Coordinates of C-alpha atoms in Angstrom, one line a residue:
X1 CA -24.6 -116.7 107.0
X2 CA -23.9 -113.2 108.2
X3 CA -23.9 -110.5 105.5
X4 CA -22.6 -106.9 105.6
X5 CA -25.0 -104.4 104.2
X6 CA -25.2 -100.6 104.1
X7 CA -28.8 -99.7 104.0
X8 CA -30.6 -96.5 103.0
X9 CA -29.1 -93.5 104.8
X10 CA -26.4 -95.5 106.5
X11 CA -23.8 -92.9 107.6
X12 CA -21.0 -94.5 105.6
X13 CA -23.2 -95.0 102.6
X14 CA -24.2 -91.3 102.7
X15 CA -20.6 -90.2 103.0
X16 CA -19.5 -92.4 100.0
X17 CA -22.3 -91.1 97.7
X18 CA -21.7 -87.5 98.8
X19 CA -18.0 -87.8 98.0
X20 CA -18.7 -89.3 94.6
X21 CA -21.3 -86.7 93.8
X22 CA -19.0 -83.9 94.8
X23 CA -16.1 -85.3 92.8
X24 CA -18.2 -85.7 89.7
X25 CA -20.1 -82.4 90.0
X26 CA -17.0 -80.2 90.5
X27 CA -14.8 -82.1 88.1
X28 CA -17.0 -81.1 85.2
X29 CA -17.1 -77.4 86.1
X30 CA -14.9 -74.6 84.9
X31 CA -14.8 -73.4 88.5
X32 CA -12.9 -76.5 89.6
X33 CA -9.8 -75.6 87.6
X34 CA -9.3 -72.5 89.7
X35 CA -10.9 -73.1 93.2
X36 CA -8.7 -73.5 96.3
X37 CA -8.4 -72.2 99.8
X38 CA -5.3 -70.3 98.8
X39 CA -5.7 -66.5 98.9
X40 CA -3.6 -66.4 95.7
X41 CA -6.0 -68.6 93.7
X42 CA -8.4 -67.2 91.2
X43 CA -11.5 -68.4 93.1
X44 CA -11.1 -68.8 96.9
X45 CA -13.0 -71.2 99.1
X46 CA -13.8 -70.0 102.6
X47 CA -14.7 -72.6 105.2
X48 CA -15.0 -70.5 108.3
X49 CA -18.6 -71.4 108.8
X50 CA -18.0 -75.2 108.7
X51 CA -17.0 -75.1 112.3
X52 CA -19.3 -72.4 113.7
X53 CA -22.8 -71.0 113.4
X54 CA -23.7 -68.1 111.2
X55 CA -25.2 -67.3 107.8
X56 CA -22.4 -65.0 106.4
X57 CA -18.7 -64.6 106.3
X58 CA -17.0 -61.2 106.5
X59 CA -13.7 -61.1 104.7
X60 CA -11.1 -58.3 105.4
X61 CA -8.4 -56.8 103.3
X62 CA -5.6 -54.5 104.5
X63 CA -4.8 -51.9 101.9
X64 CA -1.1 -51.4 101.1
X65 CA 0.6 -48.4 102.9
X66 CA 1.3 -45.5 100.5
X67 CA 2.6 -42.8 102.7
X68 CA 5.8 -40.9 101.8
X69 CA 7.9 -41.9 104.8
X70 CA 10.5 -39.7 106.6
X71 CA 14.1 -39.2 105.5
X72 CA 17.2 -38.8 107.7
X73 CA 16.5 -37.5 111.2
X74 CA 13.2 -36.0 110.3
X75 CA 10.5 -36.4 112.9
X76 CA 8.5 -39.6 112.4
X77 CA 6.2 -39.1 115.4
X78 CA 3.0 -37.5 114.3
X79 CA 3.6 -38.7 110.7
X80 CA 2.5 -42.3 111.1
X81 CA 0.1 -43.8 108.6
X82 CA -3.2 -45.4 109.6
X83 CA -3.9 -48.9 108.6
X84 CA -6.8 -49.1 106.3
X85 CA -9.1 -52.1 106.0
X86 CA -11.8 -52.9 103.5
X87 CA -14.3 -55.7 104.0
X88 CA -16.7 -57.9 102.0
X89 CA -19.5 -60.2 103.1
X90 CA -20.7 -63.5 101.6
X91 CA -24.1 -64.9 102.6
X92 CA -24.8 -68.7 102.6
X93 CA -28.0 -70.6 102.4
X94 CA -29.2 -74.1 101.7
X95 CA -29.8 -75.4 98.2
X96 CA -31.2 -78.9 97.5
X97 CA -32.6 -80.9 94.7
X98 CA -33.8 -84.5 94.5
X99 CA -35.0 -87.3 92.3
X100 CA -37.6 -89.9 93.0
X101 CA -38.5 -93.2 91.3
X102 CA -42.0 -94.2 90.5
X103 CA -41.7 -97.6 92.2
X104 CA -40.2 -101.0 92.0
X105 CA -42.1 -102.0 88.9
X106 CA -40.6 -99.0 87.1
X107 CA -37.2 -100.1 88.1
X108 CA -38.0 -103.6 86.9
X109 CA -38.8 -102.3 83.4
X110 CA -35.5 -100.6 82.7
X111 CA -31.9 -101.9 82.8
X112 CA -30.8 -98.9 84.9
X113 CA -29.6 -98.6 88.5
X114 CA -31.9 -95.7 89.3
X115 CA -30.0 -94.9 92.5
X116 CA -26.9 -94.4 90.5
X117 CA -28.8 -92.5 87.8
X118 CA -30.2 -90.2 90.4
X119 CA -26.7 -89.5 91.7
X120 CA -25.5 -88.8 88.1
X121 CA -28.5 -86.6 87.4
X122 CA -27.9 -84.5 90.6
X123 CA -24.2 -84.3 89.8
X124 CA -25.0 -82.8 86.4
X125 CA -27.6 -80.5 88.0
X126 CA -25.1 -79.2 90.5
X127 CA -22.4 -78.7 87.9
X128 CA -24.6 -76.4 85.9
X129 CA -25.7 -74.5 89.0
X130 CA -22.1 -74.0 90.1
X131 CA -20.8 -72.6 86.8
X132 CA -23.9 -70.6 86.1
X133 CA -23.8 -68.9 89.5
X134 CA -20.0 -68.2 89.1
X135 CA -20.5 -66.7 85.6
X136 CA -23.4 -64.5 86.7
X137 CA -21.3 -62.9 89.4
X138 CA -18.1 -62.5 87.4
X139 CA -19.9 -60.9 84.5
X140 CA -22.1 -58.7 86.7
X141 CA -25.4 -60.2 85.3
X142 CA -27.7 -58.1 87.5
X143 CA -30.8 -59.5 85.6
X144 CA -30.5 -62.6 87.9
X145 CA -32.2 -62.2 91.3
X146 CA -33.2 -65.8 92.0
X147 CA -31.1 -67.2 94.8
X148 CA -30.8 -70.5 93.0
X149 CA -28.9 -68.8 90.2
X150 CA -27.0 -66.1 92.2
X151 CA -25.6 -68.3 95.0
X152 CA -27.7 -66.5 97.7
X153 CA -25.8 -63.2 97.1
X154 CA -27.0 -60.1 95.1
X155 CA -25.1 -59.9 91.8
X156 CA -23.2 -56.6 91.6
X157 CA -22.9 -54.7 88.3
X158 CA -19.2 -54.2 87.3
X159 CA -17.9 -51.2 89.2
X160 CA -17.3 -48.0 87.2
X161 CA -13.6 -48.6 86.5
X162 CA -13.9 -52.3 86.0
X163 CA -15.8 -52.5 82.7
X164 CA -14.7 -51.8 79.2
X165 CA -16.7 -51.8 76.0
X166 CA -15.7 -52.4 72.4
X167 CA -15.7 -49.2 70.4
X168 CA -15.6 -47.2 73.7
X169 CA -19.4 -47.4 73.7
X170 CA -21.1 -45.9 76.7
X171 CA -23.4 -48.9 77.5
X172 CA -24.0 -52.4 76.3
X173 CA -27.1 -51.6 74.3
X174 CA -25.0 -49.2 72.1
X175 CA -22.7 -52.0 70.9
X176 CA -23.0 -52.6 67.1
X177 CA -21.8 -55.4 64.8
X178 CA -18.5 -53.6 64.3
X179 CA -17.8 -53.8 68.1
X180 CA -16.7 -57.4 68.2
X181 CA -14.0 -59.0 70.4
X182 CA -10.4 -58.4 69.2
X183 CA -7.0 -59.3 70.5
X184 CA -6.4 -55.7 71.5
X185 CA -9.2 -56.0 74.1
X186 CA -7.0 -58.4 76.0
X187 CA -4.2 -55.8 76.1
X188 CA -6.6 -53.1 77.3
X189 CA -8.2 -55.3 80.0
X190 CA -4.7 -56.4 81.3
X191 CA -3.6 -52.7 81.3
X192 CA -6.6 -51.8 83.4
X193 CA -6.0 -54.6 85.8
X194 CA -2.3 -53.7 86.3
X195 CA -2.7 -49.9 86.5
X196 CA -6.3 -49.5 87.8
X197 CA -6.5 -46.6 85.4
X198 CA -9.3 -44.3 86.5
X199 CA -10.2 -40.7 85.8
X200 CA -7.7 -39.5 88.5
X201 CA -5.2 -42.3 87.9
X202 CA -5.8 -44.0 91.2
X203 CA -7.5 -47.1 92.4
X204 CA -6.7 -50.7 93.6
X205 CA -4.9 -53.0 91.2
X206 CA -6.2 -56.4 90.2
X207 CA -3.7 -58.8 91.7
X208 CA -2.5 -61.5 89.3
X209 CA -2.1 -65.2 90.2
X210 CA 1.5 -66.6 90.2
X211 CA 2.7 -69.5 88.1
X212 CA 6.4 -70.5 88.5
X213 CA 7.4 -66.9 89.4
X214 CA 5.3 -65.4 86.5
X215 CA 2.3 -63.1 86.9
X216 CA -0.7 -64.4 85.1
X217 CA -4.3 -63.4 84.6
X218 CA -7.1 -65.6 83.3
X219 CA -9.7 -64.4 80.8
X220 CA -13.0 -66.1 80.0
X221 CA -14.6 -65.5 76.6
X222 CA -17.9 -66.7 75.3
X223 CA -17.9 -69.1 72.3
X224 CA -19.2 -66.3 70.0
X225 CA -16.4 -63.9 71.1
X226 CA -13.8 -66.7 70.5
X227 CA -15.2 -67.0 67.0
X228 CA -14.8 -63.3 66.4
X229 CA -11.2 -63.5 67.8
X230 CA -10.3 -66.2 65.4
X231 CA -11.7 -64.2 62.5
X232 CA -10.0 -60.9 63.5
X233 CA -6.7 -62.3 64.7
X234 CA -6.2 -64.7 61.9
X235 CA -7.6 -68.2 61.6
X236 CA -4.4 -69.9 62.8
X237 CA -3.6 -67.7 65.8
X238 CA -5.4 -69.6 68.5
X239 CA -4.3 -73.0 67.0
X240 CA -0.7 -71.9 67.1
X241 CA -1.1 -70.7 70.7
X242 CA -2.5 -74.1 71.8
X243 CA 0.2 -76.0 70.0
X244 CA 2.8 -73.8 71.7
X245 CA 1.3 -74.6 75.1
X246 CA 1.2 -78.3 74.5
X247 CA 4.9 -78.3 73.8
X248 CA 5.7 -76.9 77.3
X249 CA 5.2 -77.8 80.9
X250 CA 2.2 -75.5 81.3
X251 CA -0.1 -78.2 80.1
X252 CA 0.1 -79.9 83.5
X253 CA -1.2 -76.9 85.4
X254 CA -5.0 -76.7 85.9
X255 CA -5.2 -73.0 84.8
X256 CA -3.9 -74.1 81.3
X257 CA -6.0 -77.2 81.0
X258 CA -8.3 -76.7 78.0
X259 CA -7.1 -73.2 77.5
X260 CA -7.2 -71.5 74.0
X261 CA -3.8 -70.0 74.5
X262 CA -1.7 -67.5 76.4
X263 CA -1.4 -63.9 75.2
X264 CA 0.5 -61.1 77.0
X265 CA 0.4 -62.9 80.3
X266 CA -3.3 -63.8 80.0
X267 CA -4.5 -67.4 79.8
X268 CA -7.6 -67.4 77.5
X269 CA -10.5 -69.9 78.2
X270 CA -13.7 -70.4 76.2
X271 CA -16.7 -70.7 78.5
X272 CA -20.3 -70.9 77.2
X273 CA -21.7 -69.7 80.6
X274 CA -20.4 -66.1 79.9
X275 CA -23.5 -64.0 80.1
X276 CA -25.1 -61.4 77.8
X277 CA -24.7 -57.7 78.4
X278 CA -27.1 -55.7 80.6
X279 CA -28.7 -52.5 79.5
X280 CA -28.9 -49.3 81.6
X281 CA -32.5 -50.3 82.2
X282 CA -31.4 -53.6 83.7
X283 CA -32.5 -55.8 80.8
X284 CA -30.6 -58.5 78.9
X285 CA -29.1 -57.1 75.6
X286 CA -29.3 -59.5 72.7
X287 CA -26.1 -60.3 70.6
X288 CA -23.7 -59.1 73.3
X289 CA -21.4 -61.0 75.7
X290 CA -19.3 -59.9 78.7
X291 CA -15.9 -61.5 78.6
X292 CA -14.1 -61.1 82.0
X293 CA -10.5 -61.0 83.0
X294 CA -9.8 -62.3 86.4
X295 CA -7.1 -62.0 89.0
X296 CA -6.6 -63.5 92.4
X297 CA -9.7 -63.8 94.7
X298 CA -12.1 -62.8 91.9
X299 CA -14.8 -65.0 93.5
X300 CA -15.4 -66.2 97.0
X301 CA -17.1 -69.5 97.7
X302 CA -18.3 -70.2 101.2
X303 CA -19.6 -73.5 102.6
X304 CA -21.6 -74.0 105.8
X305 CA -21.4 -76.1 108.9
X306 CA -21.4 -79.9 108.5
X307 CA -20.6 -79.5 104.8
X308 CA -17.3 -81.4 104.9
X309 CA -14.7 -81.8 102.2
X310 CA -17.3 -83.6 100.2
X311 CA -19.3 -80.3 100.3
X312 CA -22.7 -82.0 99.6
X313 CA -25.1 -83.9 101.7
X314 CA -26.6 -87.0 100.2
X315 CA -29.9 -88.4 101.6
X316 CA -32.1 -91.3 100.5
X317 CA -35.7 -91.9 101.6
X318 CA -38.2 -94.6 100.9
X319 CA -41.9 -93.6 100.3
X320 CA -45.1 -95.6 99.9
X321 CA -44.1 -98.6 102.1
X322 CA -40.6 -98.7 100.6
X323 CA -41.8 -98.9 97.0
X324 CA -40.4 -95.6 95.9
X325 CA -36.8 -94.3 96.4
X326 CA -36.0 -90.7 96.6
X327 CA -32.4 -89.3 96.5
X328 CA -31.4 -85.7 97.4
X329 CA -28.2 -83.7 97.2
X330 CA -27.9 -80.4 99.0
X331 CA -25.3 -78.0 100.3
X332 CA -25.2 -74.9 102.5
X333 CA -23.2 -72.5 100.3
X334 CA -22.8 -69.1 98.9
X335 CA -20.9 -67.4 96.1
X336 CA -20.0 -63.7 95.5
X337 CA -17.8 -61.6 93.3
X338 CA -15.2 -60.1 95.6
X339 CA -15.7 -56.4 96.2
X340 CA -14.1 -54.9 99.3
X341 CA -15.9 -51.8 100.8
X342 CA -13.6 -49.1 102.2
X343 CA -13.7 -48.8 106.0
X344 CA -16.4 -46.3 107.2
X345 CA -17.4 -45.8 103.6
X346 CA -20.4 -46.7 101.4
X347 CA -20.5 -49.5 98.8
X348 CA -20.8 -46.9 96.1
X349 CA -17.1 -46.2 96.4
X350 CA -16.0 -49.8 96.2
X351 CA -14.2 -51.4 93.3
X352 CA -14.4 -55.0 92.1
X353 CA -11.4 -56.6 93.6
X354 CA -10.4 -59.2 90.9
X355 CA -12.3 -58.7 87.7
X356 CA -12.3 -56.5 84.6
X357 CA -15.3 -57.0 82.2
X358 CA -15.1 -56.5 78.5
X359 CA -18.5 -56.1 76.8
X360 CA -18.6 -56.7 73.0
X361 CA -21.1 -57.4 70.3
X362 CA -21.3 -61.2 69.9
X363 CA -23.7 -63.1 67.6
X364 CA -23.8 -66.7 66.5
X365 CA -21.8 -67.5 63.5
X366 CA -23.7 -68.2 60.2
X367 CA -22.6 -70.3 57.2
X368 CA -20.8 -68.3 54.5

């Protein structure tokens, strides 16, 4: 009797397992709520390198014209305004991980499908990597230099006009126990995003995302900062906000899924991956966290050639005369906070395109 079987590394089998792993890995991440190819999304996916060779993508941005213009029959010739372009580059590289069984006798002893368990384990591993890399870039956690945790791109510290600190402290190490997260910090971060307030009153704005004609920002807070917010804003504020959202249509939109609430056009999310502060010496600062307000294109995700919509490659190999089974999941990818560099200028004059960081004192809660 003829039987249909998909063996190890059969193309269709690999495609199925890659799709399943990708679905499970991304579904359990915070990133997945906000990732799309749309330039108006919070995190943008770029797939330029899926169809061509290369290890980096250069993204361009045309700056809005701001010239005065000419009234009436005034002479326009000679008063034209130059188009100004900024650019940013995302590097990609391969990242892989694998599991391996100890042999058929090991499989015999336990009531598990070790192939499926390997897929689940690699899915969990990728979920942690994706969110960790994203948070490191958003928060400007420059203590991370390992490509496994920075998505193959150097983590950039928040640009000068894109970081605020509670108590107006000069640096993260100066934050004290009185400099905890408060609701007013959401207002100040939103104001900075909308006005790009700098010493001379100029600078690019952080573009909001659009939801049913309304401009919205998304802000991520660490669990410790959320606890401080509950304490300072009143113990029922966040609960009331969540209840109000559940009573409306917003609950069906991914940006609101699991949100703490909406305040002043900012959707608040609790995220344990939010990083600690960084000292002027480049070291992690204990009892601090860097909340981050995000607008459109705050992060860029890039995937390489042959990484299809499933994103990951799934491979299985037998070892020791087919006694041991190894399973691997890998992807050619890169992640970077978006920062466009002015044309013919240095990176030192660039501003973060879609983020405003708010550093506060944040310590674990203790029983009363």
